[in-house]
PDB file of C-alpha atoms and ligand atoms in Angstrom:
ATOM      1  CA  MET A  20     -24.207 -11.921  -8.083  1.00 88.00           C
ATOM      2  CA  ASN A  21     -23.723 -15.653  -7.636  1.00 95.00           C
ATOM      3  CA  LEU A  22     -22.288 -16.863 -10.942  1.00 97.00           C
ATOM      4  CA  GLY A  23     -23.337 -20.440 -10.203  1.00 97.00           C
ATOM      5  CA  ILE A  24     -19.959 -21.969 -11.080  1.00 98.00           C
ATOM      6  CA  GLN A  25     -18.646 -22.909  -7.646  1.00 98.00           C
ATOM      7  CA  GLY A  26     -17.067 -26.377  -7.742  1.00 98.00           C
ATOM      8  CA  LYS A  27     -16.558 -26.339 -11.524  1.00 98.00           C
ATOM      9  CA  VAL A  28     -13.096 -26.952 -12.973  1.00 98.00           C
ATOM     10  CA  ALA A  29     -11.404 -24.477 -15.330  1.00 98.00           C
ATOM     11  CA  LEU A  30      -8.278 -24.715 -17.451  1.00 99.00           C
ATOM     12  CA  VAL A  31      -6.704 -21.327 -18.166  1.00 98.00           C
ATOM     13  CA  THR A  32      -3.805 -21.455 -20.632  1.00 98.00           C
ATOM     14  CA  ALA A  33      -0.838 -19.039 -20.730  1.00 98.00           C
ATOM     15  CA  SER A  34      -1.420 -18.322 -17.066  1.00 98.00           C
ATOM     16  CA  SER A  35       1.919 -17.846 -15.298  1.00 97.00           C
ATOM     17  CA  ASP A  36       1.505 -14.068 -15.679  1.00 94.00           C
ATOM     18  CA  GLY A  37      -0.641 -11.211 -17.018  1.00 91.00           C
ATOM     19  CA  MET A  38      -4.207 -11.794 -18.043  1.00 94.00           C
ATOM     20  CA  GLY A  39      -4.089 -15.586 -17.821  1.00 96.00           C
ATOM     21  CA  LYS A  40      -2.957 -15.478 -14.203  1.00 96.00           C
ATOM     22  CA  ASN A  41      -5.580 -12.847 -13.371  1.00 96.00           C
ATOM     23  CA  ILE A  42      -8.354 -14.797 -15.075  1.00 98.00           C
ATOM     24  CA  ALA A  43      -7.422 -17.995 -13.198  1.00 98.00           C
ATOM     25  CA  THR A  44      -7.428 -16.039  -9.926  1.00 98.00           C
ATOM     26  CA  ALA A  45     -10.789 -14.415 -10.697  1.00 98.00           C
ATOM     27  CA  LEU A  46     -12.397 -17.778 -11.469  1.00 98.00           C
ATOM     28  CA  ALA A  47     -10.928 -19.226  -8.257  1.00 98.00           C
ATOM     29  CA  ALA A  48     -12.530 -16.335  -6.356  1.00 98.00           C
ATOM     30  CA  GLU A  49     -15.878 -17.704  -7.638  1.00 98.00           C
ATOM     31  CA  GLY A  50     -15.054 -21.098  -6.118  1.00 98.00           C
ATOM     32  CA  VAL A  51     -13.805 -22.669  -9.358  1.00 98.00           C
ATOM     33  CA  ASN A  52     -10.951 -25.194  -9.157  1.00 98.00           C
ATOM     34  CA  VAL A  53      -8.291 -24.202 -11.664  1.00 98.00           C
ATOM     35  CA  VAL A  54      -5.587 -25.711 -13.821  1.00 98.00           C
ATOM     36  CA  VAL A  55      -2.891 -23.256 -14.872  1.00 98.00           C
ATOM     37  CA  PHE A  56      -0.606 -24.010 -17.827  1.00 98.00           C
ATOM     38  CA  ALA A  57       2.517 -22.178 -19.062  1.00 98.00           C
ATOM     39  CA  ARG A  58       6.250 -22.786 -19.584  1.00 98.00           C
ATOM     40  CA  SER A  59       7.903 -21.126 -16.536  1.00 98.00           C
ATOM     41  CA  ALA A  60       7.753 -23.869 -13.900  1.00 98.00           C
ATOM     42  CA  GLU A  61       8.623 -21.892 -10.797  1.00 98.00           C
ATOM     43  CA  LYS A  62       6.398 -18.941 -11.609  1.00 98.00           C
ATOM     44  CA  LEU A  63       3.475 -21.184 -12.529  1.00 98.00           C
ATOM     45  CA  GLN A  64       3.740 -23.263  -9.372  1.00 98.00           C
ATOM     46  CA  GLY A  65       3.793 -20.000  -7.376  1.00 98.00           C
ATOM     47  CA  VAL A  66       0.575 -18.915  -9.114  1.00 98.00           C
ATOM     48  CA  ALA A  67      -1.145 -22.212  -8.255  1.00 98.00           C
ATOM     49  CA  ARG A  68       0.034 -22.055  -4.626  1.00 98.00           C
ATOM     50  CA  GLU A  69      -1.155 -18.468  -4.239  1.00 98.00           C
ATOM     51  CA  ILE A  70      -4.575 -19.192  -5.799  1.00 98.00           C
ATOM     52  CA  SER A  71      -5.097 -22.180  -3.544  1.00 98.00           C
ATOM     53  CA  LYS A  72      -4.055 -20.253  -0.450  1.00 98.00           C
ATOM     54  CA  GLN A  73      -6.151 -17.180  -1.258  1.00 98.00           C
ATOM     55  CA  HIS A  74      -9.338 -18.881  -2.407  1.00 98.00           C
ATOM     56  CA  GLY A  75      -9.328 -22.355  -0.847  1.00 98.00           C
ATOM     57  CA  VAL A  76      -9.879 -24.123  -4.177  1.00 98.00           C
ATOM     58  CA  LYS A  77      -7.784 -26.849  -5.798  1.00 98.00           C
ATOM     59  CA  ALA A  78      -5.184 -25.360  -8.152  1.00 98.00           C
ATOM     60  CA  LEU A  79      -3.048 -27.574 -10.361  1.00 98.00           C
ATOM     61  CA  ALA A  80       0.025 -26.270 -12.223  1.00 98.00           C
ATOM     62  CA  VAL A  81       1.009 -28.142 -15.385  1.00 98.00           C
ATOM     63  CA  VAL A  82       4.202 -26.931 -17.031  1.00 98.00           C
ATOM     64  CA  GLY A  83       4.390 -26.926 -20.826  1.00 98.00           C
ATOM     65  CA  SER A  84       3.970 -25.079 -24.092  1.00 98.00           C
ATOM     66  CA  MET A  85       0.676 -24.643 -25.927  1.00 98.00           C
ATOM     67  CA  LEU A  86       2.630 -25.096 -29.168  1.00 98.00           C
ATOM     68  CA  GLU A  87       3.815 -28.614 -28.405  1.00 97.00           C
ATOM     69  CA  ARG A  88       1.518 -31.579 -28.995  1.00 97.00           C
ATOM     70  CA  ALA A  89       3.294 -33.719 -26.351  1.00 98.00           C
ATOM     71  CA  ASP A  90       2.977 -30.987 -23.692  1.00 98.00           C
ATOM     72  CA  VAL A  91      -0.716 -30.544 -24.384  1.00 98.00           C
ATOM     73  CA  ALA A  92      -1.278 -34.324 -24.334  1.00 98.00           C
ATOM     74  CA  HIS A  93       0.480 -34.365 -20.933  1.00 98.00           C
ATOM     75  CA  LEU A  94      -1.803 -31.509 -19.804  1.00 98.00           C
ATOM     76  CA  ALA A  95      -4.881 -33.546 -20.796  1.00 98.00           C
ATOM     77  CA  SER A  96      -3.683 -36.587 -18.870  1.00 98.00           C
ATOM     78  CA  GLU A  97      -2.845 -34.542 -15.739  1.00 98.00           C
ATOM     79  CA  ILE A  98      -6.325 -32.986 -15.844  1.00 98.00           C
ATOM     80  CA  LYS A  99      -7.912 -36.418 -16.150  1.00 98.00           C
ATOM     81  CA  LYS A 100      -5.908 -37.724 -13.183  1.00 98.00           C
ATOM     82  CA  ALA A 101      -6.611 -34.725 -10.934  1.00 98.00           C
ATOM     83  CA  PHE A 102     -10.193 -33.793 -11.834  1.00 98.00           C
ATOM     84  CA  GLY A 103     -11.607 -36.286 -14.353  1.00 97.00           C
ATOM     85  CA  GLY A 104     -12.157 -33.402 -16.801  1.00 97.00           C
ATOM     86  CA  ILE A 105     -12.874 -29.693 -17.077  1.00 98.00           C
ATOM     87  CA  ASP A 106     -16.009 -27.584 -17.419  1.00 98.00           C
ATOM     88  CA  ILE A 107     -14.483 -24.235 -18.418  1.00 98.00           C
ATOM     89  CA  LEU A 108     -11.719 -23.771 -20.993  1.00 99.00           C
ATOM     90  CA  VAL A 109     -10.083 -20.339 -21.248  1.00 99.00           C
ATOM     91  CA  LEU A 110      -7.841 -20.117 -24.316  1.00 98.00           C
ATOM     92  CA  ASN A 111      -5.384 -17.337 -23.591  1.00 98.00           C
ATOM     93  CA  THR A 112      -2.046 -17.224 -25.471  1.00 98.00           C
ATOM     94  CA  GLY A 113       1.362 -15.602 -25.313  1.00 96.00           C
ATOM     95  CA  ARG A 114       1.866 -12.396 -27.237  1.00 93.00           C
ATOM     96  CA  PRO A 115       2.593 -12.082 -30.960  1.00 94.00           C
ATOM     97  CA  PRO A 116       6.124 -11.281 -32.241  1.00 94.00           C
ATOM     98  CA  ILE A 117       7.591  -7.911 -31.286  1.00 91.00           C
ATOM     99  CA  PRO A 118       8.282  -5.275 -32.470  1.00 90.00           C
ATOM    100  CA  LEU A 119       4.743  -4.715 -33.705  1.00 88.00           C
ATOM    101  CA  ARG A 120       4.600  -3.729 -37.382  1.00 92.00           C
ATOM    102  CA  ASP A 121       2.247  -2.575 -40.118  1.00 93.00           C
ATOM    103  CA  ALA A 122       1.150  -5.093 -42.759  1.00 94.00           C
ATOM    104  CA  ILE A 123       3.330  -3.484 -45.426  1.00 96.00           C
ATOM    105  CA  ASP A 124       6.415  -3.982 -43.253  1.00 94.00           C
ATOM    106  CA  GLU A 125       5.723  -7.615 -42.367  1.00 95.00           C
ATOM    107  CA  LEU A 126       8.104  -9.160 -44.902  1.00 96.00           C
ATOM    108  CA  ASP A 127       9.764 -11.849 -42.809  1.00 97.00           C
ATOM    109  CA  GLU A 128       8.309 -15.341 -43.273  1.00 97.00           C
ATOM    110  CA  ASP A 129       9.694 -16.442 -39.892  1.00 98.00           C
ATOM    111  CA  ARG A 130       7.607 -13.804 -38.118  1.00 98.00           C
ATOM    112  CA  TRP A 131       4.473 -14.970 -39.960  1.00 98.00           C
ATOM    113  CA  ASP A 132       5.221 -18.576 -38.937  1.00 98.00           C
ATOM    114  CA  GLU A 133       5.852 -17.509 -35.351  1.00 98.00           C
ATOM    115  CA  ALA A 134       2.640 -15.496 -35.203  1.00 98.00           C
ATOM    116  CA  TYR A 135       0.646 -18.379 -36.680  1.00 98.00           C
ATOM    117  CA  ARG A 136       2.096 -20.795 -34.140  1.00 98.00           C
ATOM    118  CA  THR A 137       1.923 -18.585 -31.033  1.00 98.00           C
ATOM    119  CA  GLN A 138      -1.569 -17.235 -31.700  1.00 98.00           C
ATOM    120  CA  LEU A 139      -3.661 -19.562 -33.870  1.00 98.00           C
ATOM    121  CA  TRP A 140      -1.984 -22.970 -33.704  1.00 98.00           C
ATOM    122  CA  SER A 141      -1.481 -22.804 -29.935  1.00 98.00           C
ATOM    123  CA  THR A 142      -5.215 -22.138 -29.478  1.00 98.00           C
ATOM    124  CA  ILE A 143      -6.231 -24.923 -31.861  1.00 98.00           C
ATOM    125  CA  ASN A 144      -3.701 -27.352 -30.355  1.00 98.00           C
ATOM    126  CA  VAL A 145      -5.224 -26.956 -26.888  1.00 98.00           C
ATOM    127  CA  ALA A 146      -8.865 -26.813 -28.037  1.00 98.00           C
ATOM    128  CA  LYS A 147      -8.635 -29.892 -30.263  1.00 98.00           C
ATOM    129  CA  THR A 148      -7.037 -31.907 -27.456  1.00 98.00           C
ATOM    130  CA  ILE A 149      -9.187 -30.773 -24.531  1.00 98.00           C
ATOM    131  CA  LEU A 150     -12.627 -29.974 -25.997  1.00 98.00           C
ATOM    132  CA  PRO A 151     -13.573 -33.554 -26.990  1.00 97.00           C
ATOM    133  CA  SER A 152     -13.379 -34.559 -23.317  1.00 95.00           C
ATOM    134  CA  MET A 153     -15.878 -31.788 -22.423  1.00 97.00           C
ATOM    135  CA  LEU A 154     -18.577 -33.089 -24.773  1.00 96.00           C
ATOM    136  CA  GLY A 155     -20.149 -35.704 -22.493  1.00 90.00           C
ATOM    137  CA  ARG A 156     -20.661 -33.404 -19.482  1.00 94.00           C
ATOM    138  CA  GLY A 157     -23.831 -31.622 -20.638  1.00 96.00           C
ATOM    139  CA  TRP A 158     -22.511 -28.154 -19.717  1.00 98.00           C
ATOM    140  CA  GLY A 159     -19.406 -26.229 -20.660  1.00 98.00           C
ATOM    141  CA  ARG A 160     -17.846 -22.895 -21.456  1.00 98.00           C
ATOM    142  CA  VAL A 161     -15.058 -22.128 -23.916  1.00 99.00           C
ATOM    143  CA  ILE A 162     -13.689 -18.571 -23.962  1.00 99.00           C
ATOM    144  CA  ALA A 163     -10.806 -17.330 -26.122  1.00 98.00           C
ATOM    145  CA  VAL A 164      -8.884 -14.121 -25.497  1.00 98.00           C
ATOM    146  CA  THR A 165      -8.470 -12.414 -28.894  1.00 98.00           C
ATOM    147  CA  SER A 166      -8.028  -8.696 -29.575  1.00 97.00           C
ATOM    148  CA  ALA A 167     -10.203  -5.677 -30.360  1.00 97.00           C
ATOM    149  CA  SER A 168      -7.985  -5.315 -33.425  1.00 96.00           C
ATOM    150  CA  VAL A 169     -10.069  -8.101 -35.024  1.00 96.00           C
ATOM    151  CA  LYS A 170     -13.004  -5.691 -35.138  1.00 95.00           C
ATOM    152  CA  GLU A 171     -11.018  -2.604 -36.171  1.00 93.00           C
ATOM    153  CA  PRO A 172      -7.401  -3.193 -37.221  1.00 92.00           C
ATOM    154  CA  MET A 173      -5.014  -1.183 -35.026  1.00 89.00           C
ATOM    155  CA  SER A 174      -1.802   0.281 -36.467  1.00 86.00           C
ATOM    156  CA  HIS A 175       1.218  -2.024 -36.228  1.00 88.00           C
ATOM    157  CA  HIS A 176      -0.893  -4.982 -35.045  1.00 92.00           C
ATOM    158  CA  CYS A 177      -1.054  -6.837 -38.375  1.00 96.00           C
ATOM    159  CA  LEU A 178       0.217 -10.209 -37.116  1.00 97.00           C
ATOM    160  CA  SER A 179      -2.087 -10.114 -34.120  1.00 96.00           C
ATOM    161  CA  THR A 180      -5.129  -9.054 -36.163  1.00 97.00           C
ATOM    162  CA  VAL A 181      -4.712 -11.682 -38.884  1.00 98.00           C
ATOM    163  CA  PHE A 182      -4.345 -14.693 -36.591  1.00 98.00           C
ATOM    164  CA  ARG A 183      -6.824 -13.543 -33.971  1.00 98.00           C
ATOM    165  CA  ALA A 184      -9.367 -13.135 -36.735  1.00 98.00           C
ATOM    166  CA  GLY A 185      -8.518 -16.793 -37.420  1.00 98.00           C
ATOM    167  CA  ILE A 186      -9.209 -17.668 -33.776  1.00 98.00           C
ATOM    168  CA  THR A 187     -12.528 -15.817 -33.961  1.00 98.00           C
ATOM    169  CA  ALA A 188     -13.545 -17.833 -37.037  1.00 98.00           C
ATOM    170  CA  TYR A 189     -12.407 -21.098 -35.414  1.00 98.00           C
ATOM    171  CA  MET A 190     -14.426 -20.300 -32.266  1.00 98.00           C
ATOM    172  CA  LYS A 191     -17.527 -19.577 -34.361  1.00 98.00           C
ATOM    173  CA  HIS A 192     -17.187 -22.998 -36.011  1.00 98.00           C
ATOM    174  CA  LEU A 193     -16.854 -24.629 -32.592  1.00 98.00           C
ATOM    175  CA  ALA A 194     -19.870 -22.703 -31.234  1.00 98.00           C
ATOM    176  CA  ASN A 195     -21.998 -24.085 -34.074  1.00 98.00           C
ATOM    177  CA  GLU A 196     -20.712 -27.613 -33.557  1.00 98.00           C
ATOM    178  CA  VAL A 197     -20.822 -28.056 -29.753  1.00 98.00           C
ATOM    179  CA  GLY A 198     -23.928 -26.071 -28.770  1.00 98.00           C
ATOM    180  CA  ALA A 199     -25.985 -29.262 -28.712  1.00 97.00           C
ATOM    181  CA  HIS A 200     -23.726 -30.489 -25.899  1.00 98.00           C
ATOM    182  CA  GLY A 201     -24.640 -27.501 -23.702  1.00 98.00           C
ATOM    183  CA  ILE A 202     -21.311 -25.822 -24.381  1.00 98.00           C
ATOM    184  CA  THR A 203     -21.076 -22.117 -25.223  1.00 98.00           C
ATOM    185  CA  VAL A 204     -18.081 -20.777 -27.154  1.00 99.00           C
ATOM    186  CA  ASN A 205     -17.197 -17.071 -27.112  1.00 98.00           C
ATOM    187  CA  CYS A 206     -14.336 -14.601 -27.456  1.00 98.00           C
ATOM    188  CA  VAL A 207     -13.269 -11.679 -25.283  1.00 98.00           C
ATOM    189  CA  ALA A 208     -11.490  -9.032 -27.361  1.00 98.00           C
ATOM    190  CA  PRO A 209      -9.305  -6.716 -25.278  1.00 97.00           C
ATOM    191  CA  ALA A 210      -7.268  -3.655 -26.114  1.00 94.00           C
ATOM    192  CA  LEU A 211      -5.285  -1.267 -23.944  1.00 92.00           C
ATOM    193  CA  ILE A 212      -5.279  -3.504 -20.873  1.00 91.00           C
ATOM    194  CA  ALA A 213      -2.422  -2.500 -18.589  1.00 86.00           C
ATOM    195  CA  THR A 214      -0.829  -5.907 -18.014  1.00 77.00           C
ATOM    196  CA  PRO A 215       2.934  -5.939 -17.297  1.00 66.00           C
ATOM    197  CA  HIS A 216       4.033  -6.161 -20.935  1.00 60.00           C
ATOM    198  CA  ARG A 217       1.865  -3.184 -21.882  1.00 51.00           C
ATOM    199  CA  THR A 218       3.280  -0.992 -19.157  1.00 51.00           C
ATOM    200  CA  GLY A 219       6.818  -2.360 -19.554  1.00 49.00           C
ATOM    201  CA  SER A 220       9.248  -1.615 -22.329  1.00 46.00           C
ATOM    202  CA  ALA A 221       8.744  -4.619 -24.617  1.00 56.00           C
ATOM    203  CA  ALA A 222       6.124  -3.391 -27.063  1.00 62.00           C
ATOM    204  CA  TYR A 223       5.670   0.353 -26.494  1.00 69.00           C
ATOM    205  CA  THR A 224       7.788   3.313 -25.463  1.00 71.00           C
ATOM    206  CA  PRO A 225       6.499   5.317 -22.448  1.00 77.00           C
ATOM    207  CA  ALA A 226       5.399   8.065 -24.872  1.00 78.00           C
ATOM    208  CA  GLN A 227       3.463   5.535 -26.972  1.00 74.00           C
ATOM    209  CA  THR A 228       1.853   4.117 -23.821  1.00 76.00           C
ATOM    210  CA  GLU A 229       0.831   7.628 -22.778  1.00 79.00           C
ATOM    211  CA  ALA A 230      -0.635   8.322 -26.237  1.00 83.00           C
ATOM    212  CA  ARG A 231      -2.464   4.993 -26.255  1.00 81.00           C
ATOM    213  CA  SER A 232      -4.184   5.700 -22.947  1.00 82.00           C
ATOM    214  CA  LYS A 233      -5.856   8.682 -24.638  1.00 86.00           C
ATOM    215  CA  LEU A 234      -7.425   6.505 -27.347  1.00 89.00           C
ATOM    216  CA  THR A 235     -10.504   5.746 -25.260  1.00 92.00           C
ATOM    217  CA  PRO A 236     -13.366   8.034 -24.198  1.00 93.00           C
ATOM    218  CA  LEU A 237     -12.431   6.994 -20.635  1.00 93.00           C
ATOM    219  CA  GLY A 238      -8.918   8.429 -21.122  1.00 91.00           C
ATOM    220  CA  ARG A 239      -7.136   5.546 -19.452  1.00 91.00           C
ATOM    221  CA  MET A 240      -5.860   2.014 -19.905  1.00 90.00           C
ATOM    222  CA  GLY A 241      -8.013  -0.883 -18.660  1.00 92.00           C
ATOM    223  CA  SER A 242      -7.105  -2.914 -15.615  1.00 90.00           C
ATOM    224  CA  PRO A 243      -6.579  -6.676 -15.647  1.00 88.00           C
ATOM    225  CA  GLU A 244      -9.589  -7.009 -13.302  1.00 88.00           C
ATOM    226  CA  GLU A 245     -11.804  -5.433 -15.945  1.00 91.00           C
ATOM    227  CA  ILE A 246     -11.091  -8.203 -18.422  1.00 94.00           C
ATOM    228  CA  CYS A 247     -11.370 -10.924 -15.777  1.00 96.00           C
ATOM    229  CA  GLY A 248     -14.903  -9.824 -14.917  1.00 95.00           C
ATOM    230  CA  THR A 249     -15.992 -10.310 -18.527  1.00 97.00           C
ATOM    231  CA  VAL A 250     -14.405 -13.769 -18.735  1.00 98.00           C
ATOM    232  CA  SER A 251     -16.014 -14.785 -15.414  1.00 98.00           C
ATOM    233  CA  PHE A 252     -19.391 -13.568 -16.674  1.00 98.00           C
ATOM    234  CA  LEU A 253     -19.074 -15.598 -19.892  1.00 98.00           C
ATOM    235  CA  ALA A 254     -18.171 -18.611 -17.747  1.00 98.00           C
ATOM    236  CA  SER A 255     -21.252 -18.107 -15.561  1.00 98.00           C
ATOM    237  CA  MET A 256     -24.639 -19.824 -15.552  1.00 98.00           C
ATOM    238  CA  GLN A 257     -26.209 -16.444 -16.395  1.00 98.00           C
ATOM    239  CA  ALA A 258     -24.341 -16.308 -19.740  1.00 98.00           C
ATOM    240  CA  GLY A 259     -25.816 -19.616 -20.895  1.00 98.00           C
ATOM    241  CA  PHE A 260     -27.636 -18.099 -23.916  1.00 98.00           C
ATOM    242  CA  ILE A 261     -24.581 -16.261 -25.280  1.00 98.00           C
ATOM    243  CA  THR A 262     -22.585 -18.262 -27.799  1.00 98.00           C
ATOM    244  CA  GLY A 263     -20.613 -17.568 -30.983  1.00 98.00           C
ATOM    245  CA  SER A 264     -20.143 -13.969 -29.798  1.00 98.00           C
ATOM    246  CA  THR A 265     -17.287 -11.594 -29.075  1.00 98.00           C
ATOM    247  CA  ILE A 266     -17.384  -9.127 -26.192  1.00 97.00           C
ATOM    248  CA  ASN A 267     -14.988  -6.193 -26.628  1.00 97.00           C
ATOM    249  CA  VAL A 268     -13.182  -4.890 -23.532  1.00 97.00           C
ATOM    250  CA  GLU A 269     -11.430  -1.798 -24.866  1.00 96.00           C
ATOM    251  CA  GLY A 270     -12.792   1.232 -23.013  1.00 95.00           C
ATOM    252  CA  GLY A 271     -14.744   2.435 -26.059  1.00 95.00           C
ATOM    253  CA  MET A 272     -11.651   2.654 -28.289  1.00 94.00           C
ATOM    254  CA  LEU A 273     -13.692   1.143 -31.147  1.00 94.00           C
ATOM    255  CA  ARG A 274     -15.712   4.008 -32.540  1.00 90.00           C
ATOM    256  CA  ALA A 275     -18.245   2.106 -34.675  1.00 89.00           C
ATOM    257  CA  ILE A 276     -21.898   2.089 -33.539  1.00 89.00           C
ATOM    258  CA  VAL A 277     -22.285  -1.702 -33.796  1.00 82.00           C
TER     259      VAL A 277
HETATM  260  N1  LIG B 324      -2.997  -6.358 -22.855  1.00 69.57           N
HETATM  261  C1  LIG B 324      -3.768  -6.036 -23.874  1.00 69.57           C
HETATM  262  O1  LIG B 324      -4.300  -4.928 -23.989  1.00 69.57           O
HETATM  263  C2  LIG B 324      -4.027  -7.027 -24.956  1.00 69.57           C
HETATM  264  C3  LIG B 324      -4.822  -6.672 -26.046  1.00 69.57           C
HETATM  265  C4  LIG B 324      -5.101  -7.595 -27.019  1.00 69.57           C
HETATM  266  C5  LIG B 324      -4.605  -8.863 -26.907  1.00 69.57           C
HETATM  267  N2  LIG B 324      -3.816  -9.203 -25.856  1.00 69.57           N
HETATM  268  C6  LIG B 324      -3.287 -10.559 -25.797  1.00 69.57           C
HETATM  269  O2  LIG B 324      -3.691 -11.232 -24.615  1.00 69.57           O
HETATM  270  C7  LIG B 324      -2.734 -12.242 -24.316  1.00 69.57           C
HETATM  271  C8  LIG B 324      -2.290 -12.102 -22.871  1.00 69.57           C
HETATM  272  O3  LIG B 324      -1.671 -10.839 -22.722  1.00 69.57           O
HETATM  273  P1  LIG B 324      -0.840 -10.467 -21.449  1.00 69.57           P
HETATM  274  O4  LIG B 324      -0.701  -9.014 -21.478  1.00 69.57           O
HETATM  275  O5  LIG B 324      -1.419 -11.118 -20.247  1.00 69.57           O
HETATM  276  O6  LIG B 324       0.567 -11.186 -21.802  1.00 69.57           O
HETATM  277  P2  LIG B 324       1.802 -11.507 -20.853  1.00 69.57           P
HETATM  278  O7  LIG B 324       1.737 -10.724 -19.591  1.00 69.57           O
HETATM  279  O8  LIG B 324       3.013 -11.415 -21.713  1.00 69.57           O
HETATM  280  O9  LIG B 324       1.582 -13.044 -20.455  1.00 69.57           O
HETATM  281  C9  LIG B 324       1.659 -14.027 -21.438  1.00 69.57           C
HETATM  282  C10 LIG B 324       1.508 -15.408 -20.788  1.00 69.57           C
HETATM  283  O10 LIG B 324       1.588 -16.351 -21.849  1.00 69.57           O
HETATM  284  C11 LIG B 324       2.401 -17.443 -21.423  1.00 69.57           C
HETATM  285  N3  LIG B 324       2.909 -18.114 -22.600  1.00 69.57           N
HETATM  286  C12 LIG B 324       3.647 -17.558 -23.606  1.00 69.57           C
HETATM  287  N4  LIG B 324       3.918 -18.492 -24.532  1.00 69.57           N
HETATM  288  C13 LIG B 324       3.353 -19.658 -24.093  1.00 69.57           C
HETATM  289  C14 LIG B 324       3.301 -20.976 -24.608  1.00 69.57           C
HETATM  290  N5  LIG B 324       3.889 -21.297 -25.766  1.00 69.57           N
HETATM  291  N6  LIG B 324       2.639 -21.909 -23.922  1.00 69.57           N
HETATM  292  C15 LIG B 324       2.043 -21.624 -22.735  1.00 69.57           C
HETATM  293  N7  LIG B 324       2.046 -20.398 -22.195  1.00 69.57           N
HETATM  294  C16 LIG B 324       2.709 -19.428 -22.876  1.00 69.57           C
HETATM  295  C17 LIG B 324       3.478 -16.765 -20.567  1.00 69.57           C
HETATM  296  O11 LIG B 324       4.056 -17.676 -19.658  1.00 69.57           O
HETATM  297  P3  LIG B 324       5.421 -18.495 -19.879  1.00 69.57           P
HETATM  298  O12 LIG B 324       6.415 -17.557 -20.452  1.00 69.57           O
HETATM  299  O13 LIG B 324       5.683 -18.978 -18.496  1.00 69.57           O
HETATM  300  O14 LIG B 324       5.056 -19.623 -20.808  1.00 69.57           O
HETATM  301  C18 LIG B 324       2.612 -15.761 -19.798  1.00 69.57           C
HETATM  302  O15 LIG B 324       2.035 -16.390 -18.675  1.00 69.57           O
HETATM  303  C19 LIG B 324      -1.565 -12.035 -25.303  1.00 69.57           C
HETATM  304  O16 LIG B 324      -1.754 -12.925 -26.384  1.00 69.57           O
HETATM  305  C20 LIG B 324      -1.757 -10.613 -25.748  1.00 69.57           C
HETATM  306  O17 LIG B 324      -1.167 -10.345 -27.010  1.00 69.57           O
HETATM  307  C21 LIG B 324      -3.515  -8.319 -24.879  1.00 69.57           C
END
């Protein structure tokens, strides 16, 4: 299917690795020029080089943190210089504090502050800086990566659930406010996607990873490509009448009917 977005420009945040990198690559495969943004300079520049080489699109790497106002202001000015503006904004973030804990065990104020900043503030900081420049273009797509835990809280994911619910509410406000400008605003809510940190040792033991893969009717973890396809669809012309929504990508782990 031709998604109708060839030649558009996308910013994908938190994109030196994992889902962000995969989403930027998937959009580039549709002929979209991409801006990647994360803190690890060398890795990020490698991602941009690889995307450009593989897909023949323009790929700009801007190094910085989503948490820092000055870095995001620099990002906006680099986008303006290179492309004049963007059409597609993908708000992916770094992960919440580890180890993951239940609500009753989340007693440390520093972890709450960190989770607020890395999940919710980082998303708002980028959206509030970049979105105003999308308003005059008559067409746009904003897509945030949240978590299926927003729909059904998962054990130990309290910090993720609370602030991603905040992102979901923020995105709904934006959807209501910018629809008249031809901009749709949606969330993709993953769970059990086998990106490097899920398969590595940071958050789960191998036994926990094994147990988690059995949580879905499909009996496996999801692949990064499976989340990219959903983001690319929401970015497409065909998704123009979907806004203010969340699409879950969690292999049927959520057991509710609606
Ligand atoms: N995998 C799943 O099943 C799943 C489920 C629900 C939600 N999620 C969420 O989806 C997001 C992506 O997951 P992932 O598995 O792709 O994570 P990942 O592999 O750890 O990648 C995280 C990316 O975020 C970047 N990043 C971190 N802090 C940043 C900052 N302050 N500013 C800019 N970039 C920053 C990192 O790059 P630098 O270090 O270079 O900055 C890296 O590129 C995470 O928030 C994760 O919690 C994942």
